[in-house]
Tab-separated table of C-alpha atoms in Angstrom:
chain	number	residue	atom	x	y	z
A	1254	UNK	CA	-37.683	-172.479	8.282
A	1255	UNK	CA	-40.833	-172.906	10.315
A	1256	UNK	CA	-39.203	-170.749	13.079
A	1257	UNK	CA	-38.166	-168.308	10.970
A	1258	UNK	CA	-39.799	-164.780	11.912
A	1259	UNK	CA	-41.376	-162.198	9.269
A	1260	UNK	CA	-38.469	-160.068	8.620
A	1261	UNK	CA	-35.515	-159.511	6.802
A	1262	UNK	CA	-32.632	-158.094	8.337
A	1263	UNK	CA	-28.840	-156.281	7.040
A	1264	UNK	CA	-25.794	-156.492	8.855
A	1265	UNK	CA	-23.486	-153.202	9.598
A	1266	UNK	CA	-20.295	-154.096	8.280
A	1267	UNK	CA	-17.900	-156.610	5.883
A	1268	UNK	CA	-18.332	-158.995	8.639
A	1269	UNK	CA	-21.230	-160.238	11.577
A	1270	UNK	CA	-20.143	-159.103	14.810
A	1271	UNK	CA	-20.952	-161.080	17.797
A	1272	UNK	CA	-23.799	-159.441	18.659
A	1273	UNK	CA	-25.020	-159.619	15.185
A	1274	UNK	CA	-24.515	-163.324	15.387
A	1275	UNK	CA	-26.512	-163.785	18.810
A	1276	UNK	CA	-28.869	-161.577	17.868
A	1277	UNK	CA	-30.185	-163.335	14.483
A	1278	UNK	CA	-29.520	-166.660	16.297
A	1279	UNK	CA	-32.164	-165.894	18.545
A	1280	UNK	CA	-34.537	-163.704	16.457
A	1281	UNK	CA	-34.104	-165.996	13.599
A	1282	UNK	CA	-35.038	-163.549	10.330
A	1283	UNK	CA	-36.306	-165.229	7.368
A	1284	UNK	CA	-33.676	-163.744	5.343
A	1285	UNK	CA	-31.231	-160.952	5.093
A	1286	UNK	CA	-29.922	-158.387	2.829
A	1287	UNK	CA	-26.738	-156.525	1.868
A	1288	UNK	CA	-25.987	-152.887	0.872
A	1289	UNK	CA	-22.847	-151.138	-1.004
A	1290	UNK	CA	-21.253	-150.845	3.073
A	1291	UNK	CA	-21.084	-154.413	3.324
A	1292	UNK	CA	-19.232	-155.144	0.187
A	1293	UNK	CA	-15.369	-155.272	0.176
A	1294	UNK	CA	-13.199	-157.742	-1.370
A	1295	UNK	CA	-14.490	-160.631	-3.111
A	1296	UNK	CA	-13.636	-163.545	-0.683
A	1297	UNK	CA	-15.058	-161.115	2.394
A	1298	UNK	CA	-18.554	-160.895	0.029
A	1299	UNK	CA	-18.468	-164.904	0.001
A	1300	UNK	CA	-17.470	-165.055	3.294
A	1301	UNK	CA	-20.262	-162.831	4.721
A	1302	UNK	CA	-22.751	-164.606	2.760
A	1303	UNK	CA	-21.639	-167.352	4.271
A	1304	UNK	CA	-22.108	-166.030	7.697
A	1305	UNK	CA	-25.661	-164.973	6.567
A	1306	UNK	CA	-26.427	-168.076	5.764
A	1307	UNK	CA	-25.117	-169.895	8.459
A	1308	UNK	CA	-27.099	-167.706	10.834
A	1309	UNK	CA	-29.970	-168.574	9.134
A	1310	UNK	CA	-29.522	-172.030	9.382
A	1311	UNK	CA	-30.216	-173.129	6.260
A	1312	UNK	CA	-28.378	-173.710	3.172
A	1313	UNK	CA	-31.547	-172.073	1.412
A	1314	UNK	CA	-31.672	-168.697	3.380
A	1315	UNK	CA	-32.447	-166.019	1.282
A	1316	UNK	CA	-29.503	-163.827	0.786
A	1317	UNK	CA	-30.819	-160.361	-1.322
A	1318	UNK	CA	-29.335	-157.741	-2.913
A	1319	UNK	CA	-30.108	-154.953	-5.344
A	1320	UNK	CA	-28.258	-155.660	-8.474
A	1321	UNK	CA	-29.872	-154.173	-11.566
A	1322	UNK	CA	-27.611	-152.939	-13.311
A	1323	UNK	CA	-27.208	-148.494	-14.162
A	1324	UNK	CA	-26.959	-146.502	-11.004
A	1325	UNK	CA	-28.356	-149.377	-8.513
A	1326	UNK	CA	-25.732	-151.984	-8.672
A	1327	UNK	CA	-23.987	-153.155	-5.188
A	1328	UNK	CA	-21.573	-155.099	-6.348
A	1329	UNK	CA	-19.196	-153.084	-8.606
A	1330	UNK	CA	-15.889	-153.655	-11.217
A	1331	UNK	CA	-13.750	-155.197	-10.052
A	1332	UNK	CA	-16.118	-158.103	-8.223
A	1333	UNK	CA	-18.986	-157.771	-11.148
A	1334	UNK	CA	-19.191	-156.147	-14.420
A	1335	UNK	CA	-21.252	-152.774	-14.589
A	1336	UNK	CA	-24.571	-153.476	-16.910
A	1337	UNK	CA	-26.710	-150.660	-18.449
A	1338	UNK	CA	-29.861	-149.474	-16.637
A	1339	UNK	CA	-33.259	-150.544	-17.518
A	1340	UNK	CA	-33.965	-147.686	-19.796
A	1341	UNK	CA	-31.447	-148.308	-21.978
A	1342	UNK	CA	-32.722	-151.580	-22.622
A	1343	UNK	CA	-36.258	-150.249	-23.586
A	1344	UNK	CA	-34.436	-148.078	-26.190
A	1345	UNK	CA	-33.487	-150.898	-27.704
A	1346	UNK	CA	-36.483	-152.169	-27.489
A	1347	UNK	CA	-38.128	-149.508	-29.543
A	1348	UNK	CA	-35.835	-150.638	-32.692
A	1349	UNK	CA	-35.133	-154.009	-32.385
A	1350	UNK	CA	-37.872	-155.749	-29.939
A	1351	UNK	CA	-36.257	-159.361	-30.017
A	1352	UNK	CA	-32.994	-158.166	-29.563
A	1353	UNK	CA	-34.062	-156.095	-26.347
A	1354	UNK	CA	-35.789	-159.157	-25.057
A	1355	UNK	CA	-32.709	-161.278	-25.699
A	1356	UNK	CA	-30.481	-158.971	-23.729
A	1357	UNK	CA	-32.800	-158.317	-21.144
A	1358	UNK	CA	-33.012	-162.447	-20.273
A	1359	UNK	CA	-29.279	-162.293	-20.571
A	1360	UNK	CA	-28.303	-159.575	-18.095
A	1361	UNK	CA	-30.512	-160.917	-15.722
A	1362	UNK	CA	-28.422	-164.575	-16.422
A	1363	UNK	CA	-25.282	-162.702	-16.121
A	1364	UNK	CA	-26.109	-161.179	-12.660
A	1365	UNK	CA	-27.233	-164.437	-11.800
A	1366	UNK	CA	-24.055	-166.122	-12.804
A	1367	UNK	CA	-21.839	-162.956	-10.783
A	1368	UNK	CA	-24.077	-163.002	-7.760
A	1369	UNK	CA	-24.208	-166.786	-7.222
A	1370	UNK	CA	-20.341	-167.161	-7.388
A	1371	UNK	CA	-20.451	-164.951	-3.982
A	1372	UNK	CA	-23.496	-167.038	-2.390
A	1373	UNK	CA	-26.248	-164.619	-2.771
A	1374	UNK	CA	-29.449	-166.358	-3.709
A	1375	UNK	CA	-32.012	-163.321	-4.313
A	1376	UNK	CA	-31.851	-159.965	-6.545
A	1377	UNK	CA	-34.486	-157.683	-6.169
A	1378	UNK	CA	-35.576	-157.104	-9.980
A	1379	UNK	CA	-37.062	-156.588	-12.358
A	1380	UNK	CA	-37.780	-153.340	-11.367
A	1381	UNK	CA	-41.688	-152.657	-13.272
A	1382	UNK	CA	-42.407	-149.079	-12.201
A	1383	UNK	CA	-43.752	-146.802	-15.279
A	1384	UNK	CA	-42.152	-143.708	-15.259
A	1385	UNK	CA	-44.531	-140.705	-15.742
A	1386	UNK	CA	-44.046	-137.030	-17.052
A	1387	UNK	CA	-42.781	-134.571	-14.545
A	1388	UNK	CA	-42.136	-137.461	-11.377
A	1389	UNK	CA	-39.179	-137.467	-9.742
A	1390	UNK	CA	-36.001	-138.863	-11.041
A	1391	UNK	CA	-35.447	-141.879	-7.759
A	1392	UNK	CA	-36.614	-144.057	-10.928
A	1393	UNK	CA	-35.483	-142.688	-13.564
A	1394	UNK	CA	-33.645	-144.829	-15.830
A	1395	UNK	CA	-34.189	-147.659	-13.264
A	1396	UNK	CA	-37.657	-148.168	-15.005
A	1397	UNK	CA	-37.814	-150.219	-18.647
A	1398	UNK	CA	-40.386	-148.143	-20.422
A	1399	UNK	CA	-42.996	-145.289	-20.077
A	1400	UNK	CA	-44.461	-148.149	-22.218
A	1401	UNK	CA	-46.673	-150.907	-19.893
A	1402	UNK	CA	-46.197	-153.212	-22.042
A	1403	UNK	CA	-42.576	-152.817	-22.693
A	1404	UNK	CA	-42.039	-152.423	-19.046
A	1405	UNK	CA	-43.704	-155.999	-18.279
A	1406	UNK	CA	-41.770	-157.711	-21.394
A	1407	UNK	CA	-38.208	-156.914	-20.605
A	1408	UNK	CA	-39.397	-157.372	-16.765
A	1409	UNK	CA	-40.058	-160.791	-17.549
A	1410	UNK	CA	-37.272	-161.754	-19.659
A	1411	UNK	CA	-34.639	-159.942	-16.640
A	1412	UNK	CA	-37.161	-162.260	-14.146
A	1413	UNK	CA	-36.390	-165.313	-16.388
A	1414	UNK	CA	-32.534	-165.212	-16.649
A	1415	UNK	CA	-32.000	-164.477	-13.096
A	1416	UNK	CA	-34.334	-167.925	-12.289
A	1417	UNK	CA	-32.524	-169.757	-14.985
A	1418	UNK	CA	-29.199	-168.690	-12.878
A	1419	UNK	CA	-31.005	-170.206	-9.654
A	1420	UNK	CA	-31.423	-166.606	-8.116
A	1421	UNK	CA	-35.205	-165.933	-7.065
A	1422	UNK	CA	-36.120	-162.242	-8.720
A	1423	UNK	CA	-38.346	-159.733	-6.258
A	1424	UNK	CA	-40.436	-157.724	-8.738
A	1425	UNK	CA	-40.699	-153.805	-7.403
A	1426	UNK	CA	-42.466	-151.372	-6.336
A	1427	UNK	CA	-45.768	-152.734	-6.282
A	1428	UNK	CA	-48.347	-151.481	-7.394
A	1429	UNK	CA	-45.877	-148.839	-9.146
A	1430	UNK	CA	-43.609	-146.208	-8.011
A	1431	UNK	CA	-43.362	-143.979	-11.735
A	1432	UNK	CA	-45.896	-141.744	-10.237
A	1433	UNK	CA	-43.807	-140.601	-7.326
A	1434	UNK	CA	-43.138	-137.058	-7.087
A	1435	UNK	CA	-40.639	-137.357	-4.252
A	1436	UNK	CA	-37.831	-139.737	-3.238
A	1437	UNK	CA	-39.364	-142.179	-1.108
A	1438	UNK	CA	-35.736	-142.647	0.929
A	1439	UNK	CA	-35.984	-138.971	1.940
A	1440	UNK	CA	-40.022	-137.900	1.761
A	1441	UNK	CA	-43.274	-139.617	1.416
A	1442	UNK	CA	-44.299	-139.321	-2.615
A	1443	UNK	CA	-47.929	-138.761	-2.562
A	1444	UNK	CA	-49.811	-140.008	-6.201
A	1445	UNK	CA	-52.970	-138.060	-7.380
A	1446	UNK	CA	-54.129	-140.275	-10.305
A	1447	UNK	CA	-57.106	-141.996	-10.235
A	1448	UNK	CA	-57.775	-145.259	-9.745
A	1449	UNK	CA	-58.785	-145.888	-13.541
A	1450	UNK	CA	-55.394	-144.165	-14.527
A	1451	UNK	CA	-53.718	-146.020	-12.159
A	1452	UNK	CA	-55.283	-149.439	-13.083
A	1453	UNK	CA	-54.234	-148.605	-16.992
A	1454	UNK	CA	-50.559	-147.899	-16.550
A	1455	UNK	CA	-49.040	-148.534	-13.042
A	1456	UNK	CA	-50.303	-151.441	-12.274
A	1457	UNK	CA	-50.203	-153.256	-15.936
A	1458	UNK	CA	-47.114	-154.560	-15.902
A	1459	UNK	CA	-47.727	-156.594	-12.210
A	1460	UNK	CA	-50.534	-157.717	-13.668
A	1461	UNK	CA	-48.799	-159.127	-16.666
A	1462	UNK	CA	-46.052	-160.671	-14.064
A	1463	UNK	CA	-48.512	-161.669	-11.413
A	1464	UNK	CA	-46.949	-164.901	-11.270
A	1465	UNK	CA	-43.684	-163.942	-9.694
A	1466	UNK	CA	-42.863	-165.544	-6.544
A	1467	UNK	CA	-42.072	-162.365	-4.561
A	1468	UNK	CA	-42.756	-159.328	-4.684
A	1469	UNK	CA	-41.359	-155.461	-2.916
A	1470	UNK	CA	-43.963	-152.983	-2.091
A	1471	UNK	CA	-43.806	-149.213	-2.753
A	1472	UNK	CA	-43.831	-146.485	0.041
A	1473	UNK	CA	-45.880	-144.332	-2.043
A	1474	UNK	CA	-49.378	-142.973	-0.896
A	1475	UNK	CA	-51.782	-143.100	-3.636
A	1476	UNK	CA	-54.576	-140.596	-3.068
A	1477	UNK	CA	-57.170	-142.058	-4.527
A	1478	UNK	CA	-57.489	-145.166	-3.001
A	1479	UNK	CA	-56.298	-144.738	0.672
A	1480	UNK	CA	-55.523	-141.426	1.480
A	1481	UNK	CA	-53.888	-141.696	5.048
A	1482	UNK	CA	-51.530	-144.515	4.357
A	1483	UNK	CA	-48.810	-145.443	2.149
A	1484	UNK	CA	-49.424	-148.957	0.060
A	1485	UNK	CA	-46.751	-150.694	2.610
A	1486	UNK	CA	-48.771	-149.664	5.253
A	1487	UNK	CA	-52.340	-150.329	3.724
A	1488	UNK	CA	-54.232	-152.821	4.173
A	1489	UNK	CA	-56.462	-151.101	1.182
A	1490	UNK	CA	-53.985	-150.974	-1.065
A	1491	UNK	CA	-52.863	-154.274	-0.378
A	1492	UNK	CA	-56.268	-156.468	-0.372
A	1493	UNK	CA	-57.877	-154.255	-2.921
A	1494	UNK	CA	-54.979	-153.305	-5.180
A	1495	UNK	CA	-52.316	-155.992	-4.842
A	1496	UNK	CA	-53.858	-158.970	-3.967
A	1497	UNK	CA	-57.213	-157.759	-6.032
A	1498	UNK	CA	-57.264	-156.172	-8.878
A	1499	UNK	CA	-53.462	-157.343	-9.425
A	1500	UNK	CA	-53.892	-160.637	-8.985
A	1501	UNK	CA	-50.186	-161.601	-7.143
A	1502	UNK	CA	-50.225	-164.143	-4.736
A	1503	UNK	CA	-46.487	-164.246	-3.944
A	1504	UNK	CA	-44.510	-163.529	-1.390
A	1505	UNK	CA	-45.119	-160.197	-0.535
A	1506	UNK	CA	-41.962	-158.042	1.431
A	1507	UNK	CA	-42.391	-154.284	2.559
A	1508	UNK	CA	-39.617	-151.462	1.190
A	1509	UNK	CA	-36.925	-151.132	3.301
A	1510	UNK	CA	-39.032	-149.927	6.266
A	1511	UNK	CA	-36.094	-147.398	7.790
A	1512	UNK	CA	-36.932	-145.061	4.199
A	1513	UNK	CA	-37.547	-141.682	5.721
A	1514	UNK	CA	-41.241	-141.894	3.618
A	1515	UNK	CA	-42.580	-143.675	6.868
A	1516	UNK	CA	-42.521	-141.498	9.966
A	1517	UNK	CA	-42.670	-143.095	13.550
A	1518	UNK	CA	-41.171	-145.729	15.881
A	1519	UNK	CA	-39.558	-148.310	13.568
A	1520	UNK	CA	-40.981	-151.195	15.615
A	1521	UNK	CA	-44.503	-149.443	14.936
A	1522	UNK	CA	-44.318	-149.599	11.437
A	1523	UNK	CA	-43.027	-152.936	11.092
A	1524	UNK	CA	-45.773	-154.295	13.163
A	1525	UNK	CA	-48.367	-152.110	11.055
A	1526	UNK	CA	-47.013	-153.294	7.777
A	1527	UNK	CA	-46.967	-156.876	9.330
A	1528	UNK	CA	-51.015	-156.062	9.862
A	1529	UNK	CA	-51.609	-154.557	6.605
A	1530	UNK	CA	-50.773	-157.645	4.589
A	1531	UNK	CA	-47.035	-157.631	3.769
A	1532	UNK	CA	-45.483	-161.281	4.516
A	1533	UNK	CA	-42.150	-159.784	5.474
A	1534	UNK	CA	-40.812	-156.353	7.089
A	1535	UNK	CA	-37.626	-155.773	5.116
A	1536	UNK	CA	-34.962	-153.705	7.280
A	1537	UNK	CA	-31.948	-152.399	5.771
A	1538	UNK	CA	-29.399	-150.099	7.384
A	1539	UNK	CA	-27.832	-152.575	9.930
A	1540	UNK	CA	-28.766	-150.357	13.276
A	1541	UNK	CA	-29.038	-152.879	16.206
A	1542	UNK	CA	-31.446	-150.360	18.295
A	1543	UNK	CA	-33.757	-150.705	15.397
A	1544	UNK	CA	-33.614	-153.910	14.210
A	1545	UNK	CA	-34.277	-155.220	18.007
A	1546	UNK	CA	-37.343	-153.241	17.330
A	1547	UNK	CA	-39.010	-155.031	14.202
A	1548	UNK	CA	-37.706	-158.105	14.955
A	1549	UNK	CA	-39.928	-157.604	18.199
A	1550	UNK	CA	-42.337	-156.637	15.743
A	1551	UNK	CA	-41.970	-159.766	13.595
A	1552	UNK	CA	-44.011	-163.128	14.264
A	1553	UNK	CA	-43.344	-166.579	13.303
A	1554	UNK	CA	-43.741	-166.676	9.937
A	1555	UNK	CA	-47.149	-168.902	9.638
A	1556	UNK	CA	-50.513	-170.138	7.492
A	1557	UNK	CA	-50.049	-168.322	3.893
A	1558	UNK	CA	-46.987	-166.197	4.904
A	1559	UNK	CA	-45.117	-169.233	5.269
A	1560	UNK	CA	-46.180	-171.177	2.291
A	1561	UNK	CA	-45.189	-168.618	0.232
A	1562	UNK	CA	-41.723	-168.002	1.903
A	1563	UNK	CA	-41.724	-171.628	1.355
A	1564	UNK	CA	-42.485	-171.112	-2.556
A	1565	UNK	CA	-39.932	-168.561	-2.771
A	1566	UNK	CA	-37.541	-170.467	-1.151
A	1567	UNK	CA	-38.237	-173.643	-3.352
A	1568	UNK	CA	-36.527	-171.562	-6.225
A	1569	UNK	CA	-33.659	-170.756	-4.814
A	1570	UNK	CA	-33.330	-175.116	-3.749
A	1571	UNK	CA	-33.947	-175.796	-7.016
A	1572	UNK	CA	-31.243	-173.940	-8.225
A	1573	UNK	CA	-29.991	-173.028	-11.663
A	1574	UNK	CA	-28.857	-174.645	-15.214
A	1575	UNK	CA	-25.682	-174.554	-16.438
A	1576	UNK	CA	-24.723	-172.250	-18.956
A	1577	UNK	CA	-21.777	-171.079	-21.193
A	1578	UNK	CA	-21.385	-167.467	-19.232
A	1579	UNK	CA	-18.261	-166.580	-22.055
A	1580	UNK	CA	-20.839	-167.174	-25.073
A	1581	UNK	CA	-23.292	-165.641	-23.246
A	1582	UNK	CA	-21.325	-162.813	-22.241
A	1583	UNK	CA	-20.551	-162.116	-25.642
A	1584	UNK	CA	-23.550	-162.361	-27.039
A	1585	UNK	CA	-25.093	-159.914	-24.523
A	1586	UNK	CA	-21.905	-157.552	-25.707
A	1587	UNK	CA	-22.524	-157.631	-29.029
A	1588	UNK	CA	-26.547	-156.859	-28.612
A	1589	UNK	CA	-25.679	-153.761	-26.466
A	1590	UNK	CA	-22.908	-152.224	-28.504
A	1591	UNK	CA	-24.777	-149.504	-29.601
A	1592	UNK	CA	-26.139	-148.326	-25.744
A	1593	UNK	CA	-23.715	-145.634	-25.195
């Protein structure tokens, strides 16, 4: 993977065209992820991860997708079972803690067990955003708890079951999207809390899961400590927040970096996120014209870029234990009978 550049790329359909296939042959992304467009039938999922992976050229090439379970779930009944969002979980939490922490380390095992029986390698959760009063609903039920603490517990436990399964989890939207008081996909949210408000909410449960071996940014400006720039784009926010007073030292991978929140030439951005401090320029929709752009963007992926790609990508070799998914599957059933 030494070759590999520092992006990650999506395809535009159920299968790579041809120029798909030349171009990541010789622009050689890191990784690549799929969307809700790309997902058919169940043998053209596992074949297209297949193609993914072979343009990679590695049996290791991360393969993402956002499987969490409520409203942001790509793969749908009948090729995977719908799972409650995040919120519901943290209601359980707040009458029976052990049982919410059970079922929270079993969904994540269960999407790890549907996900790996089409190839994919990566989900990107635990989602650890804190929702607060009166921000806008993109998170929603997405988020655990209003409750740090909560948030970082069953955040953990989802992180846990999906590496038990083999998958590597991508922890999001660091430092903390709660706060946002627009949809980042359509509008750049802009956050006025301090830093000190900041420091003892939204950032608590990345703290608490600093560990993590990767890690999604947040296109969210945040006032008080750079005002011009969203965190993707800051190298403030990045060196003083995330790497700082955070404490991660994963791999670190931008939004999806065609989000209307960032306004310019795609290829621009990329290369300015690249500068900032993320490891990886994650690119979603599949556009050729753009992704010729970041990929132009997009070095070599080298010094401690690479040897944490090279972390990340240890978990997914390692791979996952076995497990009894029909016990498990009832036992997650029975601890979520009363979410409804």
């Amino acid at each position: 993977m030494s070759d590999s550049k520092a992006f990650i790329a999506g395809c535009f359909g159920h299968r790579l065209t041809a120029e798909e296939r030349d171009f990541f042959a010789a622009e050689r992304p890191w990784g690549f992820i799929l969307f809700g467009r790309n997902i058919g039938s169940a043998q053209q999922v596992a074949d297209l991860v297949a193609e993914l992976k072979e343009a990679g050229g590695r049996p290791t090439t991360p393969v993402f997708v956002d499987q969490e379970g409520g409203r942001v779930q790509r793969l749908r009944p009948p090729l995977a079972p719908n799972y409650p969002p995040a919120a519901d979980l943290g209601r359980l939490h707040e009458t029976d803690a052990p049982a919410a922490q059970r079922a929270a380390w079993l969904q994540g095992r269960l999407i790890a067990h549907d996900l790996a029986g089409y190839g994919f390698n990566a989900d990107c959760l635990p989602c650890l955003d804190v929702p607060a009063p009166g921000a806008h609903s993109v998170i929603g039920s997405r988020a655990y708890s209003p409750d740090p603490a909560i948030a970082a517990t069953l955040g953990r436990a989802a992180a846990d079951g999906l590496r038990a399964g083999g998958l590597l989890p991508v922890m999001k939207h660091i430092p903390g999207h709660g706060r946002g008081n627009a949809d980042s996909h359509l509008e750049m949210p802009v956050v006025e809390a301090s830093f000190g408000e900041l420091e003892a909410s939204d950032f608590r449960p990345f703290v608490e899961l600093r560990s993590l071996p990767a890690a999604m940014t947040a296109h969210l400006l945040y006032r008080a400590i750079d005002p011009e720039r969203p965190a993707t784009l800051s190298p403030v926010v990045i060196d003083t927040v995330i790497r700082g007073a955070i404490g991660f030292e994963g791999l670190l991978m931008s939004d999806d970096m065609s989000m209307k929140a960032l306004r310019g030439d795609i290829g621009d951005l990329s290369r300015a996120a690249l500068q900032a401090g993320c490891d990886l320029a994650l690119h979603c929709n599949g556009d050729m014209d753009e992704m010729k752009k970041v990929a132009h963007a997009a070095p070599p992926l080298a010094g401690a870029a690479l040897r944490r790609a090279e972390a990340a990508e240890q978990i997914i070799a390692d791979g996952g234990e076995p497990a009894d998914e029909p016990a498990l599957r009832a036992e997650f059933h029975a601890l979520i009978a009363d979410l409804v």
